[in-house]
Short mmCIF file of C-alpha atoms in Angstrom, two decimals:
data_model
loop_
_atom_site.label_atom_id
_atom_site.label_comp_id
_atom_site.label_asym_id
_atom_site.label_seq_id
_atom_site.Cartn_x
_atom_site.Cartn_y
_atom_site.Cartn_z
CA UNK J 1 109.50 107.30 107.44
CA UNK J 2 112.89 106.37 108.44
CA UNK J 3 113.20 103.15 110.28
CA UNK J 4 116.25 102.16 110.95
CA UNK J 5 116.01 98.95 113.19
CA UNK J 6 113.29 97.20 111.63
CA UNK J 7 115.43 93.95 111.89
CA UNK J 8 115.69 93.91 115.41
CA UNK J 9 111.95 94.47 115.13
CA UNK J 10 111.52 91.56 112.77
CA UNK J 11 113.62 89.34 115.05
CA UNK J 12 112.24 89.90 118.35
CA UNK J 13 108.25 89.88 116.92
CA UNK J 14 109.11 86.78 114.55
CA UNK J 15 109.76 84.65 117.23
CA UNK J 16 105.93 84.43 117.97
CA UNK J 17 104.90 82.85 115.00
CA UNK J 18 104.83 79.09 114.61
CA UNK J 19 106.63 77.24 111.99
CA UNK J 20 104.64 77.11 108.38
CA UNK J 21 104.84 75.08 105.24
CA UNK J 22 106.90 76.74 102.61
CA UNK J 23 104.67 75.96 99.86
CA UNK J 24 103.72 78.80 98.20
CA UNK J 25 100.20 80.19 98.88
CA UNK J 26 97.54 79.03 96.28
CA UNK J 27 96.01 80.88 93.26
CA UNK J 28 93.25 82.96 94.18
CA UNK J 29 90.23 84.47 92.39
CA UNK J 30 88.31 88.14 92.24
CA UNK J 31 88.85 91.01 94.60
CA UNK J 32 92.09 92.53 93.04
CA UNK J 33 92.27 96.17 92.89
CA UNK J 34 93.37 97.89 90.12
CA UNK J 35 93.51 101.29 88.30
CA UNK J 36 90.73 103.14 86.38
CA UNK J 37 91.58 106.55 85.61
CA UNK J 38 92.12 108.67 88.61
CA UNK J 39 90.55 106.59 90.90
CA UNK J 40 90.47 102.80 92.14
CA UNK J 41 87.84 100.00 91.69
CA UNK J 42 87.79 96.28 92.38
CA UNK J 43 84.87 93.92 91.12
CA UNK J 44 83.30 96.38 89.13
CA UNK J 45 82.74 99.30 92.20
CA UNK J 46 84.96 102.47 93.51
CA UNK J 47 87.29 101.75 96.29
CA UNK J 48 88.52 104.63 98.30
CA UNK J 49 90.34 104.00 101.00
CA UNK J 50 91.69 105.16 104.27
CA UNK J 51 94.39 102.89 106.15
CA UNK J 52 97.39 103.42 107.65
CA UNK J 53 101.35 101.93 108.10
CA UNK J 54 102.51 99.14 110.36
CA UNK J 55 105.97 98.49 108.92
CA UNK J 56 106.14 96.00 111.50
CA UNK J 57 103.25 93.52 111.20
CA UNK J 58 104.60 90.94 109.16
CA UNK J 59 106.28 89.57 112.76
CA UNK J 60 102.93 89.66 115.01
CA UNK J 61 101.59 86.22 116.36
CA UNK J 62 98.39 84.92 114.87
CA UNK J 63 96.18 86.54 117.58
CA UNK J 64 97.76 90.02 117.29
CA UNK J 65 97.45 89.70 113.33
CA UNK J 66 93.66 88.96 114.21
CA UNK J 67 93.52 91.86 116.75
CA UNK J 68 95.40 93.98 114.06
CA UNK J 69 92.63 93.17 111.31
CA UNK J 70 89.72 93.37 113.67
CA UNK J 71 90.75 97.04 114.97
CA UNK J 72 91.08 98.33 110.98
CA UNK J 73 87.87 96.86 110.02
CA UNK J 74 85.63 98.25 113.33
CA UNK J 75 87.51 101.37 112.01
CA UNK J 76 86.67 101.20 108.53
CA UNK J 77 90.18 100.89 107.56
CA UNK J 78 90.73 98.69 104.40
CA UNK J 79 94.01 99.33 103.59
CA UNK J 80 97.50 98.45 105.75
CA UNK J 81 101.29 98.98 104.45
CA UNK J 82 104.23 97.00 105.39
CA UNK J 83 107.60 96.61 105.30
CA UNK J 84 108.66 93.24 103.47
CA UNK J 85 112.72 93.08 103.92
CA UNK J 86 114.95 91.57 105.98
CA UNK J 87 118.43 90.31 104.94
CA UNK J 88 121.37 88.65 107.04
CA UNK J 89 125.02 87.57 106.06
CA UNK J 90 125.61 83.66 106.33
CA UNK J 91 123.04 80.85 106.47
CA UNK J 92 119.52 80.81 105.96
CA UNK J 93 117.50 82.26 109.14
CA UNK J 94 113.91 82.83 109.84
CA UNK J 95 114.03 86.10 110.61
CA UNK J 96 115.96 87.06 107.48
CA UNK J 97 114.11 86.83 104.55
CA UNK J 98 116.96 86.69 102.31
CA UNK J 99 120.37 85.67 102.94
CA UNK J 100 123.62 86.33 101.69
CA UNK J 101 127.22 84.51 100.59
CA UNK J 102 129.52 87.36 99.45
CA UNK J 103 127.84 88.55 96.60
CA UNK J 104 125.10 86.53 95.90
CA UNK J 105 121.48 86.82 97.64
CA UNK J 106 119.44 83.86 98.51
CA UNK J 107 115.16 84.43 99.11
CA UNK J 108 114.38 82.44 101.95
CA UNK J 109 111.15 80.37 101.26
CA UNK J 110 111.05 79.45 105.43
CA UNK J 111 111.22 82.88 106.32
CA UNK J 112 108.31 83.54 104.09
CA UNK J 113 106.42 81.24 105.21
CA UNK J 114 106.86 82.14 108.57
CA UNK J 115 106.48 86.15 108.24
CA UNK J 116 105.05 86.58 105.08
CA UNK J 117 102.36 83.45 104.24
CA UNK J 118 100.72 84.06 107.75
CA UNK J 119 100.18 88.20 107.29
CA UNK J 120 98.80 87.57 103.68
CA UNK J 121 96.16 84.52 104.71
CA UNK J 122 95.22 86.61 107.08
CA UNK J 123 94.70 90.02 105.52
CA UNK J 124 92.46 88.00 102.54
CA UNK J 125 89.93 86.82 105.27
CA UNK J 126 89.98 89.65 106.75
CA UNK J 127 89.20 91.59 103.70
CA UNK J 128 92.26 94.00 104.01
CA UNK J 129 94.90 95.03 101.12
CA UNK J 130 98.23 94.70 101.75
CA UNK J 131 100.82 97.77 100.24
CA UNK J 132 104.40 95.59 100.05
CA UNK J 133 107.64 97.82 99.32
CA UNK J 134 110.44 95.10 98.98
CA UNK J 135 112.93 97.32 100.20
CA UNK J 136 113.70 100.77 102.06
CA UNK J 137 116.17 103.40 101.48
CA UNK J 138 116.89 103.60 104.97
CA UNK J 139 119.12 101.32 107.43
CA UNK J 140 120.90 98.65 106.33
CA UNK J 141 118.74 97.74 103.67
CA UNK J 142 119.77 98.69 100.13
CA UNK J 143 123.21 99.67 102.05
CA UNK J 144 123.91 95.54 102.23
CA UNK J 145 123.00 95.57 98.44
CA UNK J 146 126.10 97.35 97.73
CA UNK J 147 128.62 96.58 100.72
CA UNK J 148 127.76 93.00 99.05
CA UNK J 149 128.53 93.33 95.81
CA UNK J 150 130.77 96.83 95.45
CA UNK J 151 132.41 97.36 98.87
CA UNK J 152 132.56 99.88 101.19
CA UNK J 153 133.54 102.07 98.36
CA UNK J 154 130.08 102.38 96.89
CA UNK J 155 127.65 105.57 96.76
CA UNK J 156 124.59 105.13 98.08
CA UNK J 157 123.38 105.68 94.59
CA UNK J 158 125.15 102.51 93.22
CA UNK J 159 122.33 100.74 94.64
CA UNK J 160 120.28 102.07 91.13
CA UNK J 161 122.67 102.17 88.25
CA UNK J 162 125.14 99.03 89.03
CA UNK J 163 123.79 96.41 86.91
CA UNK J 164 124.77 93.50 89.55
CA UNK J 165 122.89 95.20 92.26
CA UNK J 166 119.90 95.70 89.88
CA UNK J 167 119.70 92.08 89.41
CA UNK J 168 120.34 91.00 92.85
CA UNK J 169 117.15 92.89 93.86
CA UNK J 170 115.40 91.56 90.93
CA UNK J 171 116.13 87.82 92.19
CA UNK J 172 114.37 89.16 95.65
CA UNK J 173 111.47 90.76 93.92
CA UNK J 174 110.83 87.79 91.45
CA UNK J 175 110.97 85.10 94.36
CA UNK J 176 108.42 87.44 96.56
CA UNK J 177 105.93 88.84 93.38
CA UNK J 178 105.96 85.04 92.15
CA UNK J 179 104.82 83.55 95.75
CA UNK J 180 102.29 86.14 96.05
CA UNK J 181 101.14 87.24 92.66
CA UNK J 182 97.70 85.43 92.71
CA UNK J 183 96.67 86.65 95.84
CA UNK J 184 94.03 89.75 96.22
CA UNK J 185 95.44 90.39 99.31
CA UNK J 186 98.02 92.56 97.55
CA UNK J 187 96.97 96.11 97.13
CA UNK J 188 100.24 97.14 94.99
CA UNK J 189 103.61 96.08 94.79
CA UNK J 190 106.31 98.69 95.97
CA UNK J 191 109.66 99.60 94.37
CA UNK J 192 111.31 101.07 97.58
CA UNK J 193 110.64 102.85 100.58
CA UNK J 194 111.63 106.63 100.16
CA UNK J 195 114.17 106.24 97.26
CA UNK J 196 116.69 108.82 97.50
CA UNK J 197 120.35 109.58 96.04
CA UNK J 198 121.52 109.55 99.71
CA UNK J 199 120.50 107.62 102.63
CA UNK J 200 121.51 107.57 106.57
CA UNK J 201 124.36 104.98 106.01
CA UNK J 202 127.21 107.77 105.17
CA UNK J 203 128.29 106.42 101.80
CA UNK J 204 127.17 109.84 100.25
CA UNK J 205 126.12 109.99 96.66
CA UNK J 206 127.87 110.35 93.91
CA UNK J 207 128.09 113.54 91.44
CA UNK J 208 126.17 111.34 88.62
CA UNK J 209 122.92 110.90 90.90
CA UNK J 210 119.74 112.84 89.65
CA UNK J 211 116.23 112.27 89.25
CA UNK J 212 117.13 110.99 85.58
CA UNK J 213 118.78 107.90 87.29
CA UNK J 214 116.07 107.12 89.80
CA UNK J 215 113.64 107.32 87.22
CA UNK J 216 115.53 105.24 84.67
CA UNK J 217 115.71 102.61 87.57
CA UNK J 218 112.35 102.90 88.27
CA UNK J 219 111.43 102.45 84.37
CA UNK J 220 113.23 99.21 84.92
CA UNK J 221 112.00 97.81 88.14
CA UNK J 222 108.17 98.73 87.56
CA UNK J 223 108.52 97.24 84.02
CA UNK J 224 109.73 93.70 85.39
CA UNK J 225 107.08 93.48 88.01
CA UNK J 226 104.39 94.02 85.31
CA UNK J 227 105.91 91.24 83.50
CA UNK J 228 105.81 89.00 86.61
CA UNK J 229 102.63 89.96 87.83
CA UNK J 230 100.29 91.71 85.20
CA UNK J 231 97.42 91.92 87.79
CA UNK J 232 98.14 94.17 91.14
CA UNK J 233 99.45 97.63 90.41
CA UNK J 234 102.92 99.02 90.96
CA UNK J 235 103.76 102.37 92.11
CA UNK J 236 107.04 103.87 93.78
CA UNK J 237 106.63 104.54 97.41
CA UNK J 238 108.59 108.08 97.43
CA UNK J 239 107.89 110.68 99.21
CA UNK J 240 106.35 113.23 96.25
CA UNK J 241 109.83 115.59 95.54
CA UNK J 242 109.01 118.16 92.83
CA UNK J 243 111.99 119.78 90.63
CA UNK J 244 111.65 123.63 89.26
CA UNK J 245 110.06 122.20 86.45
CA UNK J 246 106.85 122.37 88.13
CA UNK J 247 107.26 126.07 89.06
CA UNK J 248 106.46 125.65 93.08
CA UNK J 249 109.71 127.23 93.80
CA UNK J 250 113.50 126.05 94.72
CA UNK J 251 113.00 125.06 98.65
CA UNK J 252 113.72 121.78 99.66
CA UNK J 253 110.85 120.34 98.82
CA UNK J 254 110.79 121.52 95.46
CA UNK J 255 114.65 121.58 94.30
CA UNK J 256 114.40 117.80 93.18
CA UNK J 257 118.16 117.33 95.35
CA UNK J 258 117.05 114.11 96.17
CA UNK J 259 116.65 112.57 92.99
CA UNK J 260 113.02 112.48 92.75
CA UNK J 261 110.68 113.96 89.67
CA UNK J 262 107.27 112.99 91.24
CA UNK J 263 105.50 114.32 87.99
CA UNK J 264 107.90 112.42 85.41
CA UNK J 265 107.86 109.45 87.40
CA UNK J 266 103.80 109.03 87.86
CA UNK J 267 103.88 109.14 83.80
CA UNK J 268 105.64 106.27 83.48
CA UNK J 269 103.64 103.53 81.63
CA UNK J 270 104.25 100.83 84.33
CA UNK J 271 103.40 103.18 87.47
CA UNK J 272 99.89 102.78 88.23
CA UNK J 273 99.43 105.82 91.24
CA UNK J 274 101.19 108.26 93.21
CA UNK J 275 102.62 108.15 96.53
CA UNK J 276 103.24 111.02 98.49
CA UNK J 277 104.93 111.27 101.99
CA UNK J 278 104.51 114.61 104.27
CA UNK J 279 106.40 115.03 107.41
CA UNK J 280 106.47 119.35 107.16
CA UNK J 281 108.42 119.99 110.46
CA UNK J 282 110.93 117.56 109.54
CA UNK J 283 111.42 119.31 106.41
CA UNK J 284 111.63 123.02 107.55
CA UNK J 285 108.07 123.50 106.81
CA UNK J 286 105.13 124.51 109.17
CA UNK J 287 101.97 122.08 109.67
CA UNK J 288 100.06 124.19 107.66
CA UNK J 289 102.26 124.14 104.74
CA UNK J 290 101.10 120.53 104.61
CA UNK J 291 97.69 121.64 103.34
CA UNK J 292 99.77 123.01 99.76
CA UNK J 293 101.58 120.07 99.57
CA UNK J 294 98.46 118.09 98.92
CA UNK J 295 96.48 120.48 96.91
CA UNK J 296 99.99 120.22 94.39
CA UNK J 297 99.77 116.77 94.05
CA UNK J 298 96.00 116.18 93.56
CA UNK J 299 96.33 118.56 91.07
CA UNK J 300 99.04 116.96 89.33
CA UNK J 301 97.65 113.84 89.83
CA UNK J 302 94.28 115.29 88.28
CA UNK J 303 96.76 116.34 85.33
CA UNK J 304 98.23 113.31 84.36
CA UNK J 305 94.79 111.43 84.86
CA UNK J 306 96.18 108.41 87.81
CA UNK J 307 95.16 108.12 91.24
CA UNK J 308 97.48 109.56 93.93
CA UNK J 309 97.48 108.72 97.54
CA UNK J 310 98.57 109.96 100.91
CA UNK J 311 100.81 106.96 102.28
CA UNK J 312 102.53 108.32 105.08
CA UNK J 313 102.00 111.71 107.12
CA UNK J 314 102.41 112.51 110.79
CA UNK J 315 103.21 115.54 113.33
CA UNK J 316 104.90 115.34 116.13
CA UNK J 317 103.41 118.49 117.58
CA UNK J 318 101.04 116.82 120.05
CA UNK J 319 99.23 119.78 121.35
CA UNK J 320 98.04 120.73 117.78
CA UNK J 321 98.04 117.36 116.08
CA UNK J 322 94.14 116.95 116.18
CA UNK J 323 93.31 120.53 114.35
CA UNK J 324 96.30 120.10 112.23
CA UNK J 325 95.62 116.48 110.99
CA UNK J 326 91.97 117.44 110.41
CA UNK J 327 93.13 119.90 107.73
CA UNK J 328 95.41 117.20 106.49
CA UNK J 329 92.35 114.79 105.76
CA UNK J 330 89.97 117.54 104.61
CA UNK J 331 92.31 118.42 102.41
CA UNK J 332 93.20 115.26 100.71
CA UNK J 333 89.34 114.67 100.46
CA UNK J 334 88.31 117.35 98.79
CA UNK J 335 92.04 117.07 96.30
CA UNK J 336 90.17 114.20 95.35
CA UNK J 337 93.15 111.81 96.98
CA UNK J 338 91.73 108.15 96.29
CA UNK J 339 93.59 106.99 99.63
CA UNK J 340 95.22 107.89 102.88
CA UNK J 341 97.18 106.03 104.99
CA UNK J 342 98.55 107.84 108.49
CA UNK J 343 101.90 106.98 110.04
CA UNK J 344 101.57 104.92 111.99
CA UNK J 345 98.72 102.44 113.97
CA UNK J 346 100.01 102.79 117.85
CA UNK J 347 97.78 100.25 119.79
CA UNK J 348 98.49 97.31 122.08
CA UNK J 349 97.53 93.60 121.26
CA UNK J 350 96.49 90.39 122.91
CA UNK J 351 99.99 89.30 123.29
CA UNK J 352 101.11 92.14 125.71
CA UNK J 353 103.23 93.84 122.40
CA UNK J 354 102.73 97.17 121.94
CA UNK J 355 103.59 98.89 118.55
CA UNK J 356 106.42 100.77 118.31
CA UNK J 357 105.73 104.81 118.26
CA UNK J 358 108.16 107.61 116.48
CA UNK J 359 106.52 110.11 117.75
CA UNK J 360 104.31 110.41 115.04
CA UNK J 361 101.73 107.40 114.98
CA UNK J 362 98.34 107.91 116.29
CA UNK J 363 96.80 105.70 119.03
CA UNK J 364 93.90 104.20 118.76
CA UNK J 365 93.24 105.77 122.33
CA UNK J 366 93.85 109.73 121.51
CA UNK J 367 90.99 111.76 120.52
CA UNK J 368 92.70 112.20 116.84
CA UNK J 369 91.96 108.48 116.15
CA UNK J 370 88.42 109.41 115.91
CA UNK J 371 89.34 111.86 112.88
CA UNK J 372 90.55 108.72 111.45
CA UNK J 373 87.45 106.96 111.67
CA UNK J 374 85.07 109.40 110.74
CA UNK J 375 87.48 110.28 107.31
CA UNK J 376 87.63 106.23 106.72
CA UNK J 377 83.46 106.78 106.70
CA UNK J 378 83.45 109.62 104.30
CA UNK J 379 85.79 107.48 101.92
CA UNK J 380 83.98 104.31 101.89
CA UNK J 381 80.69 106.58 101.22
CA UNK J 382 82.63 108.22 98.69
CA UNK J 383 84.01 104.99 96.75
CA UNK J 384 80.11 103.16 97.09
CA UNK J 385 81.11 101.47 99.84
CA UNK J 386 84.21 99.70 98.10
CA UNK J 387 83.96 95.99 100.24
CA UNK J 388 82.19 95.80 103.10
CA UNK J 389 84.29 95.75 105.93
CA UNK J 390 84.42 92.42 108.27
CA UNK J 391 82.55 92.41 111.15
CA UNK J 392 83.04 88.74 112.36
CA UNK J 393 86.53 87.11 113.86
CA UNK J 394 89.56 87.45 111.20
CA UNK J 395 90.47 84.19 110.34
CA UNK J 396 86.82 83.13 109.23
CA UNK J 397 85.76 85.56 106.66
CA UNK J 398 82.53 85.67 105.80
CA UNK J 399 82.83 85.71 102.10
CA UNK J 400 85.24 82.79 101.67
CA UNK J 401 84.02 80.44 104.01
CA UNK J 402 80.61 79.60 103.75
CA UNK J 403 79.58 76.51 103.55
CA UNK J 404 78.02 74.99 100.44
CA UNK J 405 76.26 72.12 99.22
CA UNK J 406 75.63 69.48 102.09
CA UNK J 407 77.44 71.43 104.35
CA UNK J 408 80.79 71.14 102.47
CA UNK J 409 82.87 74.46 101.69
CA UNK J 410 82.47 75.84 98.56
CA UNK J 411 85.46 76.76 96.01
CA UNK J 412 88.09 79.18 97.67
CA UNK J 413 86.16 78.74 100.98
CA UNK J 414 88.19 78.61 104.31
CA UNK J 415 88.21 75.08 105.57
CA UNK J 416 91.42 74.77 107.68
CA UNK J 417 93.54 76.35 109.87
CA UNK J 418 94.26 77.29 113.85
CA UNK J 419 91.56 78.47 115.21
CA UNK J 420 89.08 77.51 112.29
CA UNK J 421 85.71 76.25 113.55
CA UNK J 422 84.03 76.08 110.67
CA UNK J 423 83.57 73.23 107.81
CA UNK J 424 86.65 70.72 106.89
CA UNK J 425 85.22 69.43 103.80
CA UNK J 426 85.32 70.61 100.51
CA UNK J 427 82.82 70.51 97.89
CA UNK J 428 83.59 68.01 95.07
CA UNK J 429 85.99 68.05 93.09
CA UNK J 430 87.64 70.25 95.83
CA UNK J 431 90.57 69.44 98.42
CA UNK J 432 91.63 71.18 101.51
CA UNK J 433 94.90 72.60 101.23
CA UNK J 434 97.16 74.46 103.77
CA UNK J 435 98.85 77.56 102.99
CA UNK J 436 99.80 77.64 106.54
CA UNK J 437 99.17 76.81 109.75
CA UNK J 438 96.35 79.81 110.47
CA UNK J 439 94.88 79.35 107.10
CA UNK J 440 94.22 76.26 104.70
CA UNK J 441 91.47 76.70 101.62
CA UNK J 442 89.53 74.70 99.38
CA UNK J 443 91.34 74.80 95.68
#
């Protein structure tokens, strides 16, 4: 979904978290998911998922992160998506988490721990996995990339085949995959929001831009994650184009103008599931169309043996949205879809901030929400129950803080943080160390 001030976003929500340590967070053991066949598991047992998009929660206060969590889990929601960019020209800031100096890009490790650290303690004790693209097609984001290092003469598509902007973004993604890559937190790394040949920044694309360049760039960046970070999965966060290869037609959807081959691209080595977006009245389509475009890429999915899942959809037809997204989730369901993630969570939080709404999110207070819920039940019956949701505060999960021997906290247990109630001492030859201010654990 196209979200063009996310910054603003960033800077205005940012402001309510407190100041954090920039030490990166800790290793941490079990509880990463990771591919088997067309499906997901993590310690051994299925994991289906429903969850949803909040491209905007890496800015929320400590107490809406908690409210956040607490709402997924009472819904049975284990899985949230975010977006994890934000870039300024000049000095370090910590709203930006990368800066720039003409052409060179600097990762900001205080703006990570201030957005990023707090969002990732958080989702581990809260037992939710975290979907992280590094970078959107849309707004300024890969458009600074190449006004950076090209000029305002560059095609949008520059951002994938000039060499210099390839390892610009690579400098970003190592700092971020590095600081988080031992966390279970992380449901899957992602190469971009949306990739296209074009975006909304009118630079245009140039004649050379087809799905043969994406993909080669996407050979490229899914390769160097996996030899970062060998144990959270990768996949592309595109919206699921097909070409006239796979004999659906020429429409939109189908003609491959974009510079997307979902079918080549899910059988690349280093791409461990599918993604597919489905917004049918913005593309010319009607709701029901919707129902095809799922039943296509389960089956493809099914073809090439991977797991696909529905990360975004939404309808801004209001009147019909509660018949028409119930077809959407019974058909992803019975496709055999491993996940499903709706655009986006609309609630309000303890703070008085509301979540922003396109027009598309579902609130936790319309009658479609309960859809939602009752799908995320069918799932986690589906996948053997995957982990147990939380059911106590987030902050002071259950399964990492219990106290051990003598009343000290056992390895990996919570002992720290604001907030924390629980035990302070470690168990021998353990020491309490902060990760940040919200959470500190016994390593």
């Amino acid at each position: 979904m196209l979200c063009p001030n996310i910054f603003s976003i960033f800077l205005a929500a940012a402001t309510a978290c407190a100041a954090a340590d920039t030490t990166p967070l800790e290793e941490r053991a079990t509880g990463f998911v990771t591919r088997s066949g067309t499906g997901f598991v993590v310690d051994g047992k299925a994991f289906d998922f429903v969850g949803t998009n909040a491209y905007w929660a890496s800015g929320l206060s400590s107490g809406d992160l908690k409210s956040l969590f607490s709402q997924m889990n009472s819904a049975g929601m284990k899985v949230l998506r975010i977006f994890a960019w934000s870039d300024n020209v000049g000095g370090a800031q910590d709203d930006s988490l990368q800066y720039w100096s003409g052409s060179n890009n600097t990762p900001n490790p205080s703006a990570f721990a201030k957005q990023m650290d707090p969002i990732v303690s958080a989702a581990e004790a809260a037992e939710i996995k975290l979907v992280v693209p590094m970078i959107g097609n849309w707004g300024p984001s890969i458009s600074l990339y190449i006004q950076q290092i090209v000029g305002s003469g560059g095609t949008h598509d520059t951002f994938y085949s000039n060499s210099q902007i390839v390892n610009a973004y690579k400098k970003y993604v190592n700092f971020f995959v590095n600081r988080y890559k031992s966390s279970p937190a992380i449901f899957a790394w992602e190469l971009m929001n949306e990739p296209r040949c074009a975006g909304d920044d009118n630079r245009g694309k140039s004649s050379a831009c087809n799905a043969a360049m994406i993909t080669s760039w996407i050979q490229t960046m899914s390769s160097y994650i996996k030899g970062i970070d060998s144990q959270h999965m990768v996949t592309v966060g595109d919206e699921g184009w097909f070409t006239s290869a796979q004999g659906y037609g020429n429409s939109y959807p189908y003609s491959g103008s974009d510079g997307i081959d979902w079918v080549t691209n899910l059988k690349i080595s280093s791409i461990d599931y599918g993604t597919v977006h489905m917004y049918p009245s913005g593309w010319g389509q009607t709701d029901d169309w919707g129902n095809t475009w799922i039943s296509q890429h389960g089956d493809q999915a099914k073809s090439i043996g991977k797991p696909v899942v529905l990360e975004e959809f939404g309808t801004t037809n209001t009147g019909s949205r509660y018949n028409t997204v119930n077809g959407w989730l019974n058909s992803a369901y019975s496709t055999g879809f491993s996940g499903i993630q709706y655009w986006q969570f609309v609630a309000s939080f303890p703070s008085g901030y509301t979540s922003p709404d396109d027009g598309n999110g579902i609130s936790t207070s319309e009658s479609t929400y309960s859809l939602i819920k009752a799908m995320a039940s069918k799932m986690n019956a589906k996948g053997g129950g995957g982990s147990t949701p939380v059911t106590d505060t987030p902050g002071q999960s259950s399964s990492t803080s219990t106290p051990g021997n003598g009343g000290s906290v056992i390895h990996y247990g919570q002992c720290g943080g604001i907030g924390w109630t629980g035990g302070t001492s470690c168990q021998s030859p353990y020491t309490c160390k902060v990760s940040n201010p919200y959470y500190s654990q016994c390593l």
